[in-house]
Amino acid sequence: MSLQKNNVLSTVTKKYSIFMILFVLFVICSFANPNFLTANNLTNISRQLAVTTILAFGQTMLIISGMLDLSQGSVLALSGVFAVSTYKATGSLILSMLVGIITGVVCNFINAIMVSSLKTPPFIATLAMLTMARGVALLFTKGQNILQLGDFIVFGQGSLGVIPIPIIFLIVIAILTWYILRHTRFGRSLYAVGGNEEASVASGINVSRVKYKAFIINGIFVGIAGVLFMSRVNAGLPNGAVGFEMTALTAAIIGGTSFSGGIGSAAGTLAGAFIVGFLDNIMNLTNVDSYMQQIVRGAIIALAVIYDIQSKNRRTKSALGRIEDKENKSEKA
Amino acid sequence: MKKRRLGFISMLLAAALLAACGTTGKDNNDTANNTSAAGSTSAGEKQYKVAYIARAQSDSFAAWLANAVKEESTKYPNIKLDVFDGEANDEKENSMIENAITNKYDLVIIQPNNGEAQRPYVEKVVKAGIFAITTNARISDIEGASSVDANPYEQAAVNARAAINQIPQNANVVVLDGPSGNFHADERRKSWQAEFFDKRKDVKIVGEQIANWNKDEAMKYMEDWVQANDKIDAVISMNDNMAAGAIEVVKDNPKYKDLLVYGVDGTAEACLLIQEGKMTSTCMQSAYDLATKLLDTSNKLLTGAEKQIDTDIGNPLVTKDNVQEFIEMHKKSGAIK
């Protein structure tokens, strides 16, 4: 009975460890600086996190299915400058958002062709897109920032009641990601493909279609993030969002998404993003040196990856143990 | 079927590549639009090949400078200019310098990504008997190489000297730095220290971070500083992009209506902010002035009028009083519509 209790406790601890870490960090931050726990500061953190967390949800789906996207930052910049230019040319907020999303989707459709149809490793395919998309953004703007955005800033700086619009987008995308992963056939296929692609093919899953869909959803998220980013900074920055894909990957990995595929959740990624956000925020509030901040961020990524590898090893060992037990039992029989 | 699809995609890629090459060729022709034939002008004058190796076209100032250099080169029929992008990568930029030597350019203008990393390659250019000019930022003390630059110490100093009388007693200030190790970032910060902080011991720095010249990074820091401090009297930024980021955070907050903000570069955005009264001052680092001097220096070197030239552009302080003339300049360039 007590053994059973311990097992349940251990399962719960494992499953919810990321949320416990987030909670502990939240409590520590609250004591570390009195300004941390103010409504304004917490809103700020959410607003700061909105863009990279939206990217992290796209990254989560891709990583779960055994892929990743290194071009998110560049595609975001391209989507953003196209959206800004559309707004400046037409004055239509809806059209500019649509253009941003379509740009993200087109770039990711190309990623999907490269990965799924041409069998290019995702790392290489999206690395190529990283360079191409940035090149197009720079060529289009001649490397210059686009200024005087007018009402376009409503996406990144406006509020609906008391809730900032980027946070509304973040909440909607978080729910959408959770729903796709937990309650749709496509979501289950993502886990299956990432867990074992050959077995998925054998069980009748159209792997290619799953990969295309994952990239296209990622494209929609990146397009939205591009519009929110440019709107937030009140400029079309062709050289903006450099390295955002790394922040998104960090949030996903810290949130428990396994780099080897097949494991991950929307809630975990959200928690991972907030852990990074809380840490960045408290380090700024307490005026920690820039170099020290980099060390802390690096250490967190290293710890998350080590944890991921260790748990994978533990899972493999326990699976091997079960197989051995079965074999021993059948030998005895 | 699969093979056919692959073949089709390969053909598409090849066509795109050829089209891109065609466009580049067209650009080069546009740049040297006074050329009648390679090697000589319509007047029979000798035509010189000049390579301009930019630090990174993704850097908005570098892109502005590259565009200005291209535009200025059209005034010199005896110069055929080719522009290359170093992509903020030392290795790439150094390879481009070596290629320029191999391709026997008559003069190479280098905007270093990291001065010391390019130094031996600039020395190679000089050794090969090719004229070399370093710009923004210069690599100094290379015998035989010329330089055209702005003085980053002075760029910050003109702001700092004005700030001495503008920033109130016992003020709280925040500082936004450029990337560590960057010549302009380091010199500008040194200048603020010597020209302002050492003289105003009453002023307290309540936040200082490296925002890597980026507007969005600066915004994030400013949002946190606003939460952490009851009062911020001034933002001291090593460039305009970061200053604009800080202003974006507090622009609608009446508590910060008297906030003083200093930058460097004189970007279109900074000029507009100064005009609106949201930014205090910046130092104009005019890409047009640099381009004018670069082409003039190139011409003098190539025609044998001079052997080595080291020159700087001016460091005018842009304030609300004189911002209109710089806004007109940006309107001319199309940066402000």
XYZ file of C-alpha atoms in Angstrom:
670
model
C 0.000 0.000 0.000
C 2.804 2.367 1.042
C 4.769 1.360 -2.080
C 1.736 2.216 -4.194
C 1.450 5.604 -2.434
C 5.142 6.295 -3.124
C 4.690 5.410 -6.783
C 1.697 7.742 -7.113
C 3.651 10.501 -5.358
C 6.638 9.952 -7.638
C 4.434 10.043 -10.772
C 2.717 13.243 -9.625
C 6.089 14.840 -8.775
C 7.500 13.936 -12.183
C 4.416 15.098 -14.052
C 4.063 18.400 -12.280
C 7.696 19.172 -11.415
C 7.862 22.017 -13.918
C 4.869 23.732 -12.284
C 6.386 23.241 -8.845
C 9.617 24.854 -10.071
C 7.593 27.735 -11.512
C 5.726 28.169 -8.241
C 8.897 28.076 -6.120
C 10.559 30.573 -8.460
C 7.498 32.809 -8.230
C 7.661 32.779 -4.428
C 11.427 33.444 -4.387
C 11.038 36.341 -6.850
C 8.233 37.823 -4.764
C 10.560 38.017 -1.773
C 13.638 39.049 -3.771
C 12.090 42.311 -4.936
C 8.909 44.030 -3.736
C 8.165 45.296 -7.255
C 7.934 41.789 -8.684
C 4.481 41.039 -7.349
C 2.760 44.137 -8.693
C -0.009 43.855 -11.290
C 1.918 46.144 -13.645
C 5.047 44.034 -13.480
C 3.206 40.761 -14.023
C 1.383 42.287 -16.995
C 4.740 43.477 -18.314
C 6.220 39.998 -18.042
C 3.268 38.498 -19.918
C 3.471 41.170 -22.597
C 7.233 40.636 -22.950
C 6.728 36.888 -23.174
C 3.822 36.895 -25.629
C 5.835 36.856 -28.869
C 8.423 34.246 -27.907
C 5.854 32.037 -26.172
C 3.670 31.992 -29.291
C 6.782 30.882 -31.187
C 7.446 28.297 -28.473
C 4.028 26.698 -29.067
C 4.899 26.258 -32.750
C 8.270 24.859 -31.770
C 6.610 22.470 -29.263
C 4.413 20.866 -31.939
C 7.359 20.508 -34.279
C 9.684 19.048 -31.644
C 7.016 16.597 -30.468
C 6.837 15.296 -34.042
C 10.630 15.025 -34.244
C 11.305 18.268 -36.095
C 12.247 21.868 -35.212
C 12.302 25.305 -36.820
C 15.456 27.408 -36.756
C 13.974 30.007 -39.111
C 11.334 31.393 -36.753
C 13.172 34.683 -36.029
C 13.821 35.455 -39.699
C 10.355 34.429 -40.872
C 8.896 36.536 -38.052
C 10.858 39.557 -39.328
C 9.715 38.916 -42.913
C 6.065 38.452 -41.900
C 6.278 41.583 -39.748
C 7.735 43.869 -42.422
C 5.271 42.581 -45.023
C 2.387 43.175 -42.593
C 3.646 46.674 -41.727
C 4.066 47.559 -45.413
C 0.583 46.265 -46.176
C -0.840 48.408 -43.420
C 1.039 51.465 -44.664
C -0.221 50.853 -48.197
C -3.855 50.014 -47.406
C -4.577 51.180 -43.863
C -6.298 47.857 -43.195
C -5.439 46.131 -39.928
C -7.159 42.885 -40.917
C -5.418 42.721 -44.284
C -2.025 43.409 -42.704
C -2.571 40.612 -40.170
C -3.616 38.280 -43.006
C -0.512 39.136 -45.017
C 1.659 38.473 -41.960
C 0.047 35.074 -41.440
C 0.184 34.125 -45.136
C 3.905 35.006 -45.231
C 4.547 32.756 -42.240
C 2.526 29.951 -43.825
C 4.271 30.220 -47.218
C 7.738 30.102 -45.624
C 6.728 27.115 -43.514
C 5.132 25.386 -46.467
C 8.540 25.593 -48.166
C 10.094 24.212 -44.962
C 7.601 21.350 -45.096
C 8.394 20.584 -48.759
C 12.091 20.472 -47.921
C 11.609 18.293 -44.842
C 8.774 16.017 -45.819
C 8.957 15.690 -49.601
C 12.667 16.264 -50.223
C 13.730 14.486 -47.009
C 16.059 17.292 -45.920
C 16.848 17.193 -42.186
C 14.705 19.885 -40.459
C 17.851 21.449 -39.013
C 19.291 22.072 -42.508
C 16.002 23.004 -44.203
C 15.029 25.595 -41.617
C 18.613 26.893 -41.425
C 18.366 27.616 -45.156
C 15.022 29.342 -44.612
C 16.573 31.390 -41.768
C 19.050 32.894 -44.240
C 16.599 33.243 -47.143
C 13.769 34.891 -45.190
C 16.139 37.402 -43.583
C 17.599 38.134 -47.026
C 14.155 38.805 -48.502
C 13.242 41.066 -45.545
C 16.451 43.070 -46.002
C 16.095 43.245 -49.775
C 12.486 44.385 -49.466
C 13.308 47.177 -46.981
C 16.836 47.910 -48.264
C 17.924 47.193 -44.691
C 16.083 50.250 -43.354
C 13.513 50.308 -40.549
C 9.938 51.181 -41.531
C 8.648 54.011 -39.359
C 5.429 55.865 -38.527
C 3.153 52.849 -38.115
C 0.095 54.776 -36.919
C -2.762 52.567 -35.679
C -0.857 49.383 -36.525
C 0.569 49.549 -32.983
C -2.822 48.525 -31.619
C -1.893 44.825 -32.012
C 1.147 45.047 -29.742
C 0.314 47.978 -27.495
C -3.471 48.052 -27.307
C -5.720 46.487 -24.655
C -9.145 44.889 -24.617
C -10.503 46.190 -21.329
C -7.604 45.738 -18.969
C -6.056 42.832 -20.847
C -3.281 43.703 -23.314
C -4.012 42.382 -26.830
C -0.753 40.345 -27.084
C -1.816 38.470 -23.950
C -5.211 37.698 -25.521
C -3.426 36.255 -28.556
C -1.143 34.292 -26.217
C -4.086 32.829 -24.285
C -5.993 31.878 -27.454
C -2.930 30.227 -29.009
C -2.117 28.421 -25.749
C -5.644 26.988 -25.594
C -5.541 26.087 -29.282
C -2.212 24.287 -28.870
C -3.467 22.445 -25.783
C -6.633 21.418 -27.630
C -4.757 20.238 -30.739
C -2.256 18.219 -28.705
C -4.728 16.692 -26.259
C -7.988 16.327 -28.122
C -7.399 15.849 -31.835
C -6.320 12.956 -33.997
C -3.680 15.196 -35.513
C -2.289 15.888 -32.029
C -2.012 12.178 -31.286
C -0.354 11.670 -34.660
C 2.281 14.279 -33.754
C 3.239 12.254 -30.664
C 3.219 9.020 -32.647
C 5.399 10.374 -35.470
C 7.882 11.900 -33.012
C 7.924 8.761 -30.853
C 8.527 6.308 -33.668
C 8.121 7.364 -37.294
C 8.399 3.853 -38.746
C 5.782 2.487 -36.361
C 3.513 5.404 -37.283
C 3.820 4.565 -40.993
C 3.084 0.927 -40.174
C -0.007 1.902 -38.218
C -1.402 3.873 -41.159
C -0.582 7.450 -40.163
C 0.100 9.724 -43.119
C 3.412 11.014 -41.733
C 3.997 13.456 -44.568
C 0.598 15.109 -44.018
C 1.277 15.376 -40.278
C 4.582 17.143 -40.946
C 3.010 19.543 -43.446
C 0.238 20.397 -40.983
C 2.718 20.947 -38.130
C 4.779 23.370 -40.214
C 1.692 25.230 -41.451
C 0.377 25.722 -37.898
C 3.855 26.900 -36.924
C 3.688 29.346 -39.868
C 0.394 30.784 -38.621
C 1.871 31.280 -35.145
C 5.050 32.879 -36.536
C 2.996 35.222 -38.740
C 0.910 36.372 -35.763
C 4.057 36.783 -33.665
C 5.573 38.923 -36.443
C 2.633 41.310 -36.435
C 2.624 41.543 -32.615
C 6.401 42.125 -32.480
C 6.535 44.940 -35.056
C 3.486 46.521 -33.526
C 4.992 46.351 -30.039
C 8.262 48.016 -31.098
C 6.379 50.492 -33.310
C 8.652 49.901 -36.312
C 9.127 47.447 -39.152
C 12.510 45.997 -38.239
C 13.950 43.768 -40.996
C 16.842 42.932 -38.677
C 14.662 42.368 -35.606
C 13.924 39.160 -33.675
C 17.378 37.694 -34.236
C 17.753 34.540 -32.137
C 14.086 34.411 -31.070
C 13.912 30.767 -32.184
C 16.480 29.963 -29.492
C 14.376 31.599 -26.782
C 11.360 29.664 -28.077
C 13.321 26.404 -28.096
C 14.547 27.116 -24.561
C 10.972 27.617 -23.309
C 9.828 24.387 -24.956
C 12.766 22.329 -23.652
C 12.566 23.744 -20.113
C 8.852 22.999 -20.262
C 9.595 19.310 -20.694
C 9.375 18.890 -24.480
C 11.874 16.186 -25.336
C 14.362 16.938 -28.090
C 14.123 13.312 -29.171
C 10.409 13.773 -29.946
C 7.181 12.180 -28.745
C 6.964 14.086 -25.456
C 5.737 17.574 -24.601
C 2.716 19.662 -23.667
C 1.287 23.134 -24.139
C 1.061 23.715 -20.384
C 4.692 22.660 -19.942
C 5.845 25.090 -22.622
C 3.835 27.898 -21.053
C 5.443 27.123 -17.688
C 8.889 26.961 -19.333
C 8.364 30.363 -20.947
C 7.302 31.862 -17.625
C 10.314 30.388 -15.829
C 12.592 32.118 -18.358
C 10.499 35.304 -18.133
C 10.473 35.411 -14.317
C 14.220 34.862 -14.192
C 14.953 37.577 -16.752
C 12.597 39.951 -14.977
C 13.964 39.409 -11.473
C 17.540 39.729 -12.739
C 16.645 43.091 -14.300
C 14.702 44.269 -11.257
C 17.673 43.490 -9.035
C 20.073 44.936 -11.621
C 22.132 41.785 -12.215
C 25.001 42.336 -14.635
C 24.427 41.455 -18.355
C 27.185 38.848 -18.429
C 25.858 37.134 -15.306
C 22.396 36.999 -16.903
C 23.860 35.165 -19.893
C 25.555 32.653 -17.594
C 22.308 31.994 -15.722
C 20.331 31.528 -18.977
C 22.979 29.140 -20.341
C 23.019 27.146 -17.111
C 19.225 26.755 -17.195
C 19.298 25.413 -20.759
C 22.079 22.993 -19.825
C 20.129 21.779 -16.759
C 16.937 21.295 -18.789
C 18.732 19.268 -21.446
C 20.593 17.170 -18.850
C 17.256 16.501 -17.117
C 15.731 15.500 -20.479
C 18.595 13.081 -21.250
C 18.538 11.593 -17.748
C 14.791 10.971 -17.841
C 15.104 9.411 -21.283
C 17.822 7.097 -19.973
C 15.642 6.196 -16.971
C 12.706 5.430 -19.281
C 14.900 3.253 -21.507
C 16.305 1.408 -18.468
C 12.887 0.754 -16.997
C 11.574 -0.437 -20.379
C 14.549 -2.794 -20.710
C 13.916 -3.978 -17.122
C 10.310 -4.798 -17.945
C 11.371 -6.749 -21.058
C 13.963 -8.693 -19.017
C 11.371 -9.475 -16.331
C 8.972 -10.785 -18.965
C 11.700 -12.918 -20.534
C 12.715 -14.338 -17.125
C 9.087 -15.145 -16.312
C 8.538 -16.868 -19.645
C 11.795 -18.850 -19.195
C 10.645 -19.989 -15.730
C 7.264 -20.967 -17.130
C 6.986 10.485 -60.245
C 9.206 11.391 -57.317
C 12.214 11.810 -59.627
C 10.195 14.065 -61.901
C 9.116 16.191 -58.943
C 12.728 16.451 -57.737
C 13.868 17.388 -61.239
C 11.178 20.067 -61.444
C 12.161 21.543 -58.076
C 15.852 21.512 -59.040
C 15.019 23.327 -62.273
C 13.005 25.909 -60.316
C 15.907 26.474 -57.925
C 18.351 26.817 -60.824
C 16.033 29.301 -62.548
C 15.713 31.328 -59.339
C 19.497 31.355 -58.972
C 19.968 32.523 -62.554
C 17.328 35.212 -62.104
C 19.045 36.395 -58.928
C 22.414 36.522 -60.727
C 20.755 38.519 -63.495
C 19.385 40.997 -60.953
C 22.789 41.394 -59.289
C 24.358 42.075 -62.635
C 21.733 44.693 -63.313
C 22.435 46.367 -59.965
C 26.121 46.504 -60.685
C 25.422 48.070 -64.016
C 23.148 50.597 -62.342
C 25.846 51.436 -59.854
C 28.323 52.146 -62.579
C 25.735 53.656 -64.839
C 28.200 55.964 -66.469
C 30.255 53.095 -67.749
C 30.468 52.503 -71.462
C 32.876 49.589 -71.328
C 34.735 47.800 -68.551
C 38.063 49.480 -67.887
C 37.350 52.834 -69.516
C 34.711 55.568 -69.468
C 33.005 57.187 -72.439
C 35.578 59.969 -72.255
C 38.350 57.382 -72.582
C 39.390 58.005 -68.966
C 40.681 54.997 -67.006
C 37.993 53.307 -64.920
C 38.878 51.967 -61.465
C 37.316 48.949 -59.780
C 36.353 49.643 -56.158
C 35.034 47.021 -53.722
C 32.939 48.166 -50.775
C 32.789 45.459 -48.125
C 29.989 46.281 -45.696
C 29.905 44.988 -42.125
C 26.355 43.663 -42.442
C 23.455 44.757 -44.553
C 21.218 43.631 -41.683
C 22.596 46.464 -39.546
C 20.375 49.458 -40.342
C 23.203 52.002 -40.176
C 25.470 49.804 -42.309
C 22.653 49.427 -44.846
C 22.113 53.195 -44.907
C 25.856 53.716 -45.440
C 26.028 51.100 -48.220
C 23.068 52.725 -50.001
C 24.647 56.176 -49.613
C 28.007 54.931 -50.949
C 26.245 53.369 -53.963
C 24.400 56.605 -54.646
C 27.530 58.732 -54.256
C 29.545 56.492 -56.599
C 27.254 57.447 -59.486
C 28.847 60.910 -59.357
C 32.225 59.385 -60.269
C 32.286 58.076 -63.850
C 35.832 56.788 -63.345
C 34.775 54.488 -60.475
C 32.936 51.180 -60.814
C 31.700 50.153 -57.370
C 30.755 46.655 -56.241
C 29.136 46.181 -52.822
C 29.606 43.029 -50.725
C 27.877 42.023 -47.490
C 30.061 40.727 -44.642
C 26.931 39.410 -42.858
C 28.337 40.409 -39.440
C 30.731 37.494 -39.736
C 34.503 37.956 -39.401
C 35.284 34.855 -41.401
C 33.006 35.923 -44.271
C 34.268 39.481 -44.296
C 37.898 38.348 -44.319
C 37.204 35.971 -47.225
C 35.608 38.847 -49.138
C 38.715 40.969 -48.600
C 40.872 38.112 -49.916
C 38.562 37.721 -52.933
C 38.873 41.431 -53.645
C 42.670 41.013 -53.733
C 42.358 38.006 -56.055
C 39.949 39.910 -58.315
C 42.501 42.735 -58.562
C 40.323 45.592 -57.390
C 42.100 48.949 -57.489
C 40.759 49.996 -54.102
C 38.981 48.216 -51.261
C 36.791 50.039 -48.720
C 36.278 47.981 -45.577
C 33.680 48.584 -42.891
C 35.068 46.182 -40.284
C 32.868 43.788 -38.389
C 35.508 43.629 -35.677
C 38.522 45.874 -36.297
C 41.238 43.598 -34.979
C 39.914 40.542 -36.841
C 40.121 42.424 -40.154
C 43.491 44.134 -39.453
C 45.741 41.416 -40.982
C 43.508 41.281 -44.074
C 43.649 45.047 -44.559
C 47.437 44.725 -44.266
C 47.283 42.065 -47.017
C 45.386 44.502 -49.255
C 48.080 47.138 -48.767
C 50.851 44.557 -49.331
C 49.204 43.562 -52.626
C 49.630 47.151 -53.804
C 45.891 47.899 -53.580
C 44.551 51.029 -51.899
C 42.653 50.337 -48.682
C 40.236 52.558 -46.762
C 38.712 51.524 -43.440
C 35.508 53.183 -42.294
C 32.954 53.084 -39.452
C 34.964 52.144 -37.466
C 38.483 52.793 -38.734
C 41.353 50.380 -38.107
C 44.121 52.742 -37.142
C 47.904 52.535 -37.542
C 48.121 50.509 -40.728
C 50.852 52.038 -42.834
C 49.575 52.758 -46.324
C 45.874 52.350 -45.438
C 43.558 55.367 -45.310
C 40.513 55.892 -43.122
C 37.225 57.800 -43.088
C 35.237 57.729 -39.876
C 33.338 59.573 -37.211
C 34.814 59.913 -33.756
C 32.676 57.800 -31.379
C 34.112 59.512 -28.302
C 33.046 62.907 -29.633
C 29.653 61.584 -30.744
C 28.812 60.738 -27.149
C 30.670 63.719 -25.742
C 28.519 66.314 -27.518
C 25.476 64.770 -25.795
C 27.244 64.392 -22.446
C 28.374 68.022 -22.404
C 24.802 69.163 -22.996
C 23.485 66.724 -20.377
C 25.729 68.201 -17.665
C 23.417 71.202 -17.465
C 20.171 69.413 -18.343
C 20.088 66.423 -15.976
C 18.797 67.535 -12.539
C 20.681 67.213 -9.260
C 20.671 63.736 -7.623
C 19.082 62.289 -10.723
C 18.468 58.597 -11.295
C 19.571 57.495 -14.753
C 19.592 54.251 -16.729
C 22.236 53.356 -19.297
C 21.767 51.261 -22.448
C 25.037 49.920 -23.828
C 25.999 48.552 -27.229
C 27.639 45.139 -27.647
C 30.731 44.737 -25.530
C 33.978 44.829 -27.529
C 32.478 46.961 -30.289
C 34.763 49.979 -30.831
C 31.955 52.527 -31.120
C 30.020 51.044 -28.176
C 33.050 51.061 -25.903
C 34.275 54.531 -26.903
C 30.829 56.084 -26.465
C 30.455 54.588 -22.981
C 33.984 55.745 -22.072
C 33.072 59.217 -23.245
C 29.923 59.369 -21.075
C 32.013 58.288 -18.100
C 34.713 60.916 -18.595
C 32.509 63.768 -19.798
C 29.518 63.246 -17.528
C 29.576 60.651 -14.750
C 33.025 61.617 -13.445
C 31.883 65.225 -13.259
C 28.420 64.586 -11.861
C 28.981 62.402 -8.806
C 25.449 63.206 -7.607
C 23.889 61.231 -10.468
C 23.059 57.614 -9.701
C 22.954 54.827 -12.298
C 19.952 52.715 -11.257
C 20.138 50.330 -14.222
C 22.689 49.513 -16.872
C 22.456 46.695 -19.419
C 23.769 45.701 -22.835
C 20.872 45.883 -25.309
C 23.046 45.128 -28.369
C 21.878 48.222 -30.320
C 18.351 46.643 -30.439
C 15.087 48.476 -29.883
C 13.175 45.464 -28.566
C 15.871 44.492 -26.052
C 16.002 48.069 -24.795
C 12.208 48.059 -24.397
C 12.359 44.990 -22.221
C 14.980 46.496 -19.915
C 13.147 49.804 -19.669
C 9.870 48.042 -18.788
C 11.621 46.320 -15.888
C 13.463 49.462 -14.737
C 10.230 51.406 -14.653
C 8.871 48.771 -12.233
C 12.022 48.681 -10.112
C 12.469 52.451 -9.656
C 10.176 55.164 -8.374
C 11.980 57.752 -10.408
C 14.056 57.743 -13.609
C 15.192 61.164 -14.803
C 17.212 60.257 -17.877
C 18.029 57.504 -20.337
C 21.567 57.488 -21.655
C 21.799 55.299 -24.706
C 24.777 54.509 -26.882
C 22.611 54.553 -30.014
C 19.245 55.855 -31.191
C 17.583 52.469 -31.703
C 17.873 51.642 -27.994
C 16.848 55.175 -26.980
C 13.722 54.833 -29.144
C 12.955 51.512 -27.414
C 13.110 53.138 -23.973
C 10.853 55.983 -25.126
C 8.321 53.497 -26.544
C 7.787 52.124 -23.007
C 7.003 55.431 -21.307
C 5.632 57.520 -24.172
C 2.068 57.642 -22.833
C 3.005 57.778 -19.153
C 2.576 61.321 -17.762
C 5.035 60.477 -14.968
C 7.817 60.438 -17.577
C 6.830 63.503 -19.586
C 10.040 65.274 -18.543
C 12.292 62.266 -19.120
C 15.561 63.205 -20.812
C 16.777 60.771 -23.479
C 20.124 60.853 -25.277
C 21.274 58.777 -28.246
C 23.780 58.673 -31.097
C 23.390 58.166 -34.883
C 20.710 60.660 -35.910
C 18.399 58.004 -37.346
C 15.140 59.058 -38.955
C 13.218 57.734 -35.952
C 15.348 59.709 -33.483
C 14.886 62.908 -35.485
C 11.104 62.438 -35.430
C 11.175 61.780 -31.670
C 13.238 64.922 -31.093
C 10.774 66.895 -33.183
C 7.900 65.536 -31.058
C 9.779 66.489 -27.891
C 10.095 62.878 -26.684
C 13.869 62.662 -27.128
C 16.388 65.250 -25.935
C 19.310 64.974 -28.343
C 21.403 62.754 -30.563
C 24.623 63.134 -32.505
C 24.244 62.920 -36.260
C 26.450 60.271 -37.774
C 25.574 61.057 -41.358
C 25.988 58.178 -43.770
C 25.764 60.758 -46.561
C 28.763 62.675 -45.155
C 30.707 59.445 -44.748
C 29.830 58.380 -48.305
C 30.841 61.759 -49.739
C 34.197 61.604 -47.968
C 34.714 57.947 -48.892
C 34.253 58.525 -52.608
C 36.275 61.742 -52.560
C 39.092 59.941 -50.721
C 38.890 56.993 -53.148
C 39.105 59.328 -56.124
C 42.075 61.218 -54.716
C 43.948 57.998 -53.960
C 43.181 56.351 -57.303
C 44.121 59.374 -59.374
C 47.344 59.804 -57.441
C 46.406 63.164 -55.930
C 47.152 61.791 -52.425
C 48.903 58.719 -51.019
C 47.141 58.358 -47.668
C 44.224 60.196 -46.109
C 42.788 59.968 -42.588
C 39.686 62.049 -42.125
C 36.608 62.341 -39.924
C 33.119 63.662 -40.511
C 31.652 66.188 -38.080
C 29.631 65.367 -34.960
C 26.702 67.794 -34.994
C 24.396 67.662 -31.978
C 20.777 67.300 -33.061
C 18.275 69.018 -30.776
C 14.776 70.395 -31.162
C 16.313 73.661 -32.436
C 18.000 72.197 -35.515
C 16.197 68.877 -36.056
C 14.192 70.126 -39.037
C 17.228 70.288 -41.320
C 18.031 66.633 -40.546
C 14.420 65.597 -41.068
C 14.641 67.176 -44.533
C 17.783 65.104 -45.145
C 15.926 61.901 -44.171
C 12.977 62.911 -46.349
C 15.364 63.237 -49.290
C 16.625 59.710 -48.655
C 13.066 58.339 -48.410
C 13.488 57.210 -44.781
C 10.769 59.685 -43.778
C 7.811 59.910 -46.127
